[in-house]
């Protein structure tokens, strides 16, 4: 990594503590990622992005801010990036996936709370995440209780706009989500000083769709037997999608897919078990579940999560001549996401069954972050539906620590033998 200390210091970061964080990542990345055999050449770009995760990309954000542009931080795939991009601002996904931030989060939050929420708050309070420090505004949403209340704490430190996400999908909920998107447009216009027009919104819709298409192309390639790319590498790409420059990201994913297209022509089928992961998101650098599965010589071939299919499935239509039309298109696409925060949420089990067939999976692992109630309660319904369809499923509840890794490995091993 280059010397970015001045930049970090300008961002009011706790440099000493940040050094400790920076010392952990390369070792973790090396042991999880660089030890994999036969990785595609195209992964070199993503290795580079990780090696510069707190460096070059932050410098790019700093440069765009010097030019007068704004940086907006988000935490949920329901927040429409298109609005942020249409106002010439940069969007960064801020969900925290590191155990490093838990301790600081627990200083102000109860211990028995989802690690994702604790890491989000810990990252801000410890002043060790340069993405948080670069943001001019955060955007929260009314999804789960933990996040909803965490916005109040974060709001003491940085301006935050909260989108009121409906929890049902009736016509009146669509209407209210459209209104919420309008309020968001006003807020972003106010922050950036840039008016969102039909033209700029159509452009950003096209860009966000291109990104979705590139990810979909990557996921479609994973339908091959074997998948020409590991689950770990695909997960990393999905995680990077949340903060990389969108145009460059699209180009690099497509380049990688060109290489994978060639790979599938020459590879032979293998016997590795194919696993679908469903459940709560895995924010960078949370690679725990995938690394356990793939160390056991199985392949994760698809994730029905927000760091997986929920992020890129369904494009936003650009049909229409007015802002009102485009807002409706946005609301329609975003409310197709099947998150357990909704009731009912029957579409999710149907999605899992559909993907299980398309990706020819041998079994499903239901990954649940500890204390995430919406997903853990929804397990029963999903399990019942999967059983009806003869799809084996294993429920794993875990956090970011490595304490239970041995136990998880034993359970996954037994599951793989059984399926
Ligand atoms: S659309 S999954 S990104 S809310 S923080 S709900 S793990 S207790 S993240 Fe999410 Fe949007 Fe839904 Fe996706 Fe549970 Fe933790 Fe809450 Fe979480």
Coordinates of C-alpha atoms and ligand atoms in Angstrom, one line a residue:
X1 CA 0.0 0.0 0.0
X2 CA 1.3 3.5 -0.7
X3 CA 1.8 6.1 2.0
X4 CA -1.7 7.4 2.8
X5 CA -1.1 8.6 6.3
X6 CA -1.6 12.3 5.5
X7 CA -4.9 11.5 3.7
X8 CA -6.1 9.3 6.7
X9 CA -5.1 12.0 9.1
X10 CA -7.1 14.6 7.1
X11 CA -10.1 12.3 7.4
X12 CA -9.7 12.5 11.2
X13 CA -8.9 8.8 11.5
X14 CA -7.4 7.2 14.6
X15 CA -4.1 6.3 12.9
X16 CA -2.8 4.0 15.6
X17 CA -5.8 1.9 15.8
X18 CA -6.1 1.9 12.0
X19 CA -2.6 0.5 11.8
X20 CA -3.8 -2.5 13.9
X21 CA -6.7 -3.0 11.5
X22 CA -4.4 -2.7 8.4
X23 CA -2.1 -5.4 9.9
X24 CA -4.9 -7.9 10.2
X25 CA -6.3 -7.8 6.6
X26 CA -3.3 -8.9 4.5
X27 CA -2.8 -12.0 6.6
X28 CA -6.4 -12.9 6.5
X29 CA -6.6 -12.3 2.8
X30 CA -3.5 -14.3 2.1
X31 CA -4.7 -17.3 4.0
X32 CA -8.2 -17.3 2.6
X33 CA -7.7 -16.0 -1.0
X34 CA -4.2 -16.3 -2.2
X35 CA -3.9 -20.0 -1.2
X36 CA -6.6 -21.0 -3.7
X37 CA -5.4 -23.0 -6.6
X38 CA -6.0 -22.2 -10.3
X39 CA -7.6 -18.7 -9.8
X40 CA -8.5 -16.8 -12.9
X41 CA -6.1 -14.2 -14.1
X42 CA -8.9 -11.7 -14.0
X43 CA -8.9 -11.9 -10.2
X44 CA -5.6 -9.9 -10.1
X45 CA -7.6 -6.7 -10.4
X46 CA -9.7 -7.7 -7.4
X47 CA -6.6 -8.6 -5.4
X48 CA -5.3 -5.2 -6.2
X49 CA -8.5 -3.5 -5.1
X50 CA -8.3 -5.4 -1.7
X51 CA -4.7 -4.4 -1.3
X52 CA -5.7 -0.8 -1.8
X53 CA -9.0 -1.0 0.0
X54 CA -8.1 1.9 2.4
X55 CA -5.8 3.5 -0.1
X56 CA -6.4 4.2 -3.8
X57 CA -10.2 4.1 -3.7
X58 CA -10.2 6.5 -0.7
X59 CA -7.8 8.8 -2.7
X60 CA -10.3 8.7 -5.6
X61 CA -13.1 9.7 -3.2
X62 CA -11.0 12.5 -1.8
X63 CA -10.3 13.7 -5.4
X64 CA -13.9 13.7 -6.3
X65 CA -14.7 15.6 -3.1
X66 CA -12.0 18.2 -4.0
X67 CA -13.9 18.7 -7.3
X68 CA -17.0 19.5 -5.3
X69 CA -18.8 16.2 -5.5
X70 CA -20.3 14.4 -2.5
X71 CA -19.9 10.9 -1.1
X72 CA -23.0 9.1 0.2
X73 CA -22.8 6.0 2.4
X74 CA -25.5 3.3 2.3
X75 CA -26.3 0.1 4.3
X76 CA -29.0 -1.7 2.4
X77 CA -29.7 -2.8 -1.2
X78 CA -33.1 -1.1 -1.0
X79 CA -31.5 2.3 -1.2
X80 CA -31.5 3.2 -4.9
X81 CA -28.0 4.0 -6.1
X82 CA -29.5 5.5 -9.2
X83 CA -30.6 8.6 -7.3
X84 CA -27.1 9.1 -5.8
X85 CA -25.4 8.6 -9.2
X86 CA -27.9 10.9 -11.0
X87 CA -26.8 13.7 -8.7
X88 CA -23.2 13.1 -9.7
X89 CA -22.4 11.9 -6.2
X90 CA -20.6 8.6 -5.3
X91 CA -22.3 5.9 -3.4
X92 CA -20.4 3.5 -1.1
X93 CA -21.8 0.5 0.7
X94 CA -20.8 0.7 4.3
X95 CA -21.9 -2.6 5.9
X96 CA -19.2 -3.8 8.2
X97 CA -18.0 -7.4 8.1
X98 CA -15.0 -7.3 10.5
X99 CA -14.7 -8.6 14.0
X100 CA -12.3 -5.7 14.6
X101 CA -15.1 -3.2 14.9
X102 CA -17.3 -5.3 17.3
X103 CA -15.5 -4.2 20.5
X104 CA -16.1 -0.5 19.8
X105 CA -19.7 -1.2 18.7
X106 CA -20.3 -3.0 22.0
X107 CA -19.3 0.1 23.9
X108 CA -22.6 1.7 23.0
X109 CA -24.8 -1.3 21.9
X110 CA -26.0 -4.4 23.6
X111 CA -23.7 -7.4 23.1
X112 CA -26.6 -9.6 22.0
X113 CA -27.1 -7.7 18.8
X114 CA -26.4 -8.6 15.2
X115 CA -22.6 -8.3 14.5
X116 CA -23.3 -6.4 11.3
X117 CA -25.0 -3.6 13.3
X118 CA -22.3 -3.6 15.9
X119 CA -19.6 -3.5 13.2
X120 CA -21.3 -0.6 11.5
X121 CA -21.4 1.5 14.7
X122 CA -17.9 0.4 15.8
X123 CA -16.4 1.3 12.5
X124 CA -17.7 4.9 12.8
X125 CA -17.0 5.3 16.5
X126 CA -13.5 4.0 16.3
X127 CA -12.7 6.3 13.3
X128 CA -10.9 3.5 11.6
X129 CA -12.9 3.2 8.4
X130 CA -11.9 5.7 5.8
X131 CA -15.1 5.1 3.8
X132 CA -17.2 6.2 6.8
X133 CA -14.9 9.2 7.3
X134 CA -15.2 10.2 3.6
X135 CA -19.0 10.3 3.6
X136 CA -20.9 13.6 3.5
X137 CA -24.2 11.9 4.3
X138 CA -25.3 8.4 5.4
X139 CA -28.6 6.8 4.3
X140 CA -30.3 4.5 6.7
X141 CA -33.5 2.6 6.2
X142 CA -36.3 1.2 8.4
X143 CA -35.5 -2.5 8.0
X144 CA -34.6 -4.4 11.1
X145 CA -34.9 -3.0 14.6
X146 CA -31.2 -3.1 15.3
X147 CA -30.3 -1.0 12.2
X148 CA -33.3 1.4 12.8
X149 CA -32.1 2.3 16.2
X150 CA -28.4 2.4 15.2
X151 CA -29.2 5.3 12.9
X152 CA -30.0 7.4 15.9
X153 CA -26.5 6.8 17.3
X154 CA -24.7 7.4 14.0
X155 CA -26.8 10.5 13.5
X156 CA -24.9 12.1 16.5
X157 CA -21.7 11.9 14.4
X158 CA -22.7 12.4 10.8
X159 CA -25.7 13.7 8.9
X160 CA -28.1 10.8 8.2
X161 CA -31.2 10.5 6.1
X162 CA -33.4 7.6 6.9
X163 CA -35.7 6.1 4.2
X164 CA -38.9 4.7 5.6
X165 CA -39.1 1.3 3.9
X166 CA -42.5 -0.4 4.0
X167 CA -42.6 -3.9 5.5
X168 CA -45.4 -5.1 3.2
X169 CA -45.9 -5.1 -0.5
X170 CA -49.5 -3.9 -1.0
X171 CA -50.4 -1.2 -3.5
X172 CA -50.3 1.4 -0.8
X173 CA -46.8 0.3 0.2
X174 CA -45.6 0.8 -3.4
X175 CA -47.2 4.3 -3.3
X176 CA -45.4 5.1 0.0
X177 CA -42.1 3.8 -1.3
X178 CA -42.5 6.1 -4.4
X179 CA -43.0 9.0 -2.0
X180 CA -40.0 8.0 0.0
X181 CA -37.9 7.9 -3.2
X182 CA -39.1 11.5 -4.0
X183 CA -38.0 12.6 -0.5
X184 CA -34.7 11.0 -1.1
X185 CA -34.3 12.8 -4.4
X186 CA -35.0 16.1 -2.6
X187 CA -32.4 15.3 0.0
X188 CA -29.7 14.3 -2.4
X189 CA -30.4 17.4 -4.6
X190 CA -30.1 19.5 -1.5
X191 CA -26.8 17.8 -0.5
X192 CA -25.2 18.0 -3.9
X193 CA -26.7 21.1 -5.3
X194 CA -27.4 19.1 -8.5
X195 CA -30.9 18.7 -9.9
X196 CA -31.9 15.2 -10.9
X197 CA -33.4 15.3 -14.3
X198 CA -35.1 12.7 -16.5
X199 CA -31.9 12.5 -18.6
X200 CA -29.5 12.1 -15.6
X201 CA -31.7 9.5 -14.0
X202 CA -32.0 7.6 -17.3
X203 CA -28.2 7.6 -17.5
X204 CA -27.7 6.3 -13.9
X205 CA -30.4 3.7 -14.4
X206 CA -28.5 2.5 -17.5
X207 CA -25.2 2.4 -15.5
X208 CA -26.7 0.5 -12.5
X209 CA -28.3 -2.0 -15.0
X210 CA -25.0 -2.6 -16.7
X211 CA -23.5 -3.4 -13.3
X212 CA -26.4 -5.8 -12.6
X213 CA -25.9 -7.4 -16.0
X214 CA -22.2 -7.9 -15.4
X215 CA -22.8 -9.6 -12.1
X216 CA -25.6 -11.7 -13.6
X217 CA -23.2 -12.8 -16.3
X218 CA -20.7 -13.9 -13.7
X219 CA -23.4 -15.7 -11.8
X220 CA -24.7 -17.4 -14.9
X221 CA -21.2 -18.8 -15.5
X222 CA -21.3 -20.4 -12.1
X223 CA -24.1 -22.6 -13.3
X224 CA -21.5 -24.7 -15.2
X225 CA -20.2 -27.9 -13.6
X226 CA -17.8 -27.1 -12.1
X227 CA -18.2 -23.4 -11.7
X228 CA -15.2 -21.9 -13.4
X229 CA -14.7 -19.6 -10.4
X230 CA -14.7 -20.3 -6.6
X231 CA -17.5 -19.1 -4.4
X232 CA -14.9 -17.1 -2.4
X233 CA -13.8 -15.2 -5.5
X234 CA -17.4 -14.5 -6.6
X235 CA -18.3 -13.3 -3.1
X236 CA -15.3 -10.9 -3.1
X237 CA -16.5 -9.5 -6.4
X238 CA -20.0 -8.9 -5.0
X239 CA -18.5 -7.2 -1.9
X240 CA -16.3 -5.0 -4.1
X241 CA -19.4 -4.0 -6.2
X242 CA -20.6 -1.9 -3.3
X243 CA -17.7 0.5 -3.3
X244 CA -15.7 0.4 -6.5
X245 CA -16.0 2.9 -9.3
X246 CA -19.0 1.5 -11.2
X247 CA -17.7 1.9 -14.8
X248 CA -14.3 0.3 -14.0
X249 CA -16.0 -2.5 -12.0
X250 CA -18.3 -3.4 -14.9
X251 CA -15.3 -3.5 -17.3
X252 CA -13.3 -5.7 -15.0
X253 CA -16.1 -8.1 -14.3
X254 CA -16.8 -8.5 -18.0
X255 CA -13.1 -9.0 -18.7
X256 CA -13.1 -11.8 -16.1
X257 CA -16.2 -13.3 -17.6
X258 CA -14.5 -13.4 -21.0
X259 CA -11.7 -15.4 -19.4
X260 CA -14.3 -17.7 -17.7
X261 CA -16.1 -18.2 -21.0
X262 CA -12.9 -19.8 -22.3
X263 CA -12.4 -21.8 -19.2
X264 CA -15.7 -23.5 -19.4
X265 CA -14.9 -24.7 -22.9
X266 CA -11.9 -26.8 -21.7
X267 CA -12.8 -27.9 -18.2
X268 CA -14.1 -31.4 -17.2
X269 CA -17.1 -32.0 -14.9
X270 CA -16.1 -32.8 -11.3
X271 CA -17.7 -34.4 -8.3
X272 CA -17.6 -31.5 -5.8
X273 CA -20.8 -30.8 -4.0
X274 CA -22.6 -27.6 -5.1
X275 CA -23.9 -25.4 -2.4
X276 CA -26.4 -22.5 -2.4
X277 CA -26.0 -20.1 0.5
X278 CA -29.1 -18.2 1.6
X279 CA -29.6 -15.7 4.5
X280 CA -28.0 -12.6 5.8
X281 CA -25.5 -10.5 3.9
X282 CA -21.7 -11.1 4.1
X283 CA -20.0 -7.7 4.2
X284 CA -16.3 -7.5 3.4
X285 CA -14.1 -9.1 5.0
X286 CA -16.6 -11.7 6.1
X287 CA -15.4 -14.8 4.2
X288 CA -15.9 -17.2 7.0
X289 CA -18.8 -19.4 5.7
X290 CA -17.4 -19.7 2.2
X291 CA -13.9 -20.5 3.3
X292 CA -15.1 -23.3 5.5
X293 CA -17.2 -24.8 2.8
X294 CA -14.6 -24.6 0.1
X295 CA -11.8 -25.9 2.3
X296 CA -13.9 -29.0 2.5
X297 CA -13.7 -29.3 -1.2
X298 CA -17.3 -28.3 -2.0
X299 CA -18.2 -25.3 -4.2
X300 CA -20.5 -22.4 -3.3
X301 CA -22.2 -21.8 -6.6
X302 CA -24.8 -19.1 -5.7
X303 CA -25.8 -16.8 -2.8
X304 CA -29.4 -15.8 -2.3
X305 CA -28.3 -12.9 -0.1
X306 CA -27.9 -9.1 -0.5
X307 CA -24.2 -9.8 -1.3
X308 CA -25.5 -12.1 -4.0
X309 CA -28.6 -12.4 -6.2
X310 CA -30.7 -9.8 -4.3
X311 CA -28.2 -7.1 -5.3
X312 CA -28.4 -7.6 -9.0
X313 CA -31.6 -9.5 -9.9
X314 CA -34.2 -7.5 -11.9
X315 CA -33.3 -4.4 -13.8
X316 CA -34.9 -1.0 -13.6
X317 CA -36.9 -0.1 -16.7
X318 CA -36.0 3.2 -18.3
X319 CA -39.4 3.5 -20.1
X320 CA -41.2 6.7 -19.6
X321 CA -40.7 10.4 -20.2
X322 CA -41.2 11.9 -16.8
X323 CA -39.5 11.7 -13.4
X324 CA -42.7 10.3 -12.1
X325 CA -42.4 7.4 -14.6
X326 CA -38.8 6.7 -13.6
X327 CA -39.6 6.8 -9.9
X328 CA -42.3 4.3 -10.4
X329 CA -39.9 2.0 -12.3
X330 CA -37.4 2.3 -9.5
X331 CA -40.0 1.6 -6.8
X332 CA -41.2 -1.4 -8.8
X333 CA -37.8 -2.9 -9.2
X334 CA -36.6 -2.3 -5.6
X335 CA -39.8 -3.7 -4.0
X336 CA -39.1 -7.0 -5.9
X337 CA -36.3 -7.7 -3.4
X338 CA -37.3 -10.4 -1.0
X339 CA -35.9 -9.4 2.4
X340 CA -37.0 -11.1 5.6
X341 CA -37.8 -7.7 7.0
X342 CA -41.0 -8.0 5.0
X343 CA -44.2 -9.8 5.9
X344 CA -45.1 -12.0 4.3
X345 CA -42.0 -12.8 2.4
X346 CA -43.0 -16.0 0.5
X347 CA -41.1 -14.9 -2.6
X348 CA -37.8 -15.7 -0.9
X349 CA -38.4 -19.4 -0.6
X350 CA -39.5 -19.5 -4.2
X351 CA -36.3 -17.7 -5.3
X352 CA -34.2 -20.2 -3.4
X353 CA -36.0 -23.2 -5.0
X354 CA -35.6 -21.6 -8.4
X355 CA -31.9 -21.0 -7.9
X356 CA -31.4 -24.5 -6.5
X357 CA -32.6 -25.8 -9.8
X358 CA -30.8 -23.3 -12.1
X359 CA -27.5 -23.7 -10.4
X360 CA -28.0 -27.5 -9.9
X361 CA -27.2 -27.4 -6.2
X362 CA -26.8 -30.5 -4.0
X363 CA -27.8 -28.6 -0.8
X364 CA -28.6 -25.3 0.8
X365 CA -26.8 -23.7 3.8
X366 CA -28.9 -21.1 5.6
X367 CA -26.5 -18.6 6.9
X368 CA -27.8 -16.5 9.8
X369 CA -25.9 -13.8 11.6
X370 CA -26.5 -14.2 15.3
X371 CA -29.4 -12.2 16.7
X372 CA -30.9 -11.5 13.3
X373 CA -34.4 -12.4 14.2
X374 CA -36.2 -11.8 10.9
X375 CA -34.0 -14.3 9.0
X376 CA -33.9 -16.8 11.9
X377 CA -37.7 -16.8 12.3
X378 CA -38.1 -17.1 8.5
X379 CA -35.9 -20.3 8.5
X380 CA -38.8 -22.5 9.4
X381 CA -40.9 -21.5 6.4
X382 CA -37.9 -21.8 4.1
X383 CA -37.0 -25.2 5.5
X384 CA -40.6 -26.5 5.0
X385 CA -40.6 -25.3 1.4
X386 CA -37.2 -26.8 0.7
X387 CA -38.3 -30.1 2.3
X388 CA -41.3 -30.2 0.0
X389 CA -38.9 -30.0 -2.9
X390 CA -36.4 -32.5 -1.5
X391 CA -33.7 -30.0 -1.2
X392 CA -31.4 -30.7 1.9
X393 CA -30.8 -27.6 4.1
X394 CA -28.4 -26.9 7.0
X395 CA -29.0 -23.9 9.4
X396 CA -25.9 -22.2 10.7
X397 CA -26.0 -19.3 13.0
X398 CA -22.8 -17.5 13.6
X399 CA -21.0 -14.1 14.1
X400 CA -17.7 -12.6 13.0
X401 CA -15.4 -14.3 15.5
X402 CA -13.5 -17.4 14.6
X403 CA -14.3 -19.1 17.9
X404 CA -16.9 -21.4 16.4
X405 CA -15.1 -22.1 13.1
X406 CA -14.2 -25.7 14.2
X407 CA -17.7 -26.5 15.2
X408 CA -19.1 -25.0 11.9
X409 CA -16.6 -27.1 9.9
X410 CA -17.7 -30.3 11.7
X411 CA -21.4 -29.5 10.9
X412 CA -20.7 -28.6 7.3
X413 CA -18.6 -31.7 6.8
X414 CA -21.4 -33.9 8.2
X415 CA -23.9 -32.2 5.9
X416 CA -21.7 -32.6 2.8
X417 CA -21.4 -36.3 3.5
X418 CA -25.1 -36.7 3.9
X419 CA -26.2 -34.9 0.7
Ligands
LIG1 S1 -32.5 -6.0 2.1 S2 -30.9 -8.3 4.4 S3 -29.3 -5.4 3.2 S4 -32.1 -5.2 5.5 S5 -28.5 -5.8 10.1 S6 -31.5 -7.5 8.8 S7 -28.4 -9.3 9.3 S8 -30.2 -8.1 12.1 S9 -28.8 -6.6 6.7 FE1 -30.2 -6.3 5.1 FE2 -31.4 -4.6 3.4 FE3 -32.6 -6.8 4.2 FE4 -30.6 -7.0 2.6 FE5 -30.4 -9.1 10.1 FE6 -28.3 -7.8 11.0 FE7 -30.6 -6.5 10.6 FE8 -29.2 -7.3 8.5

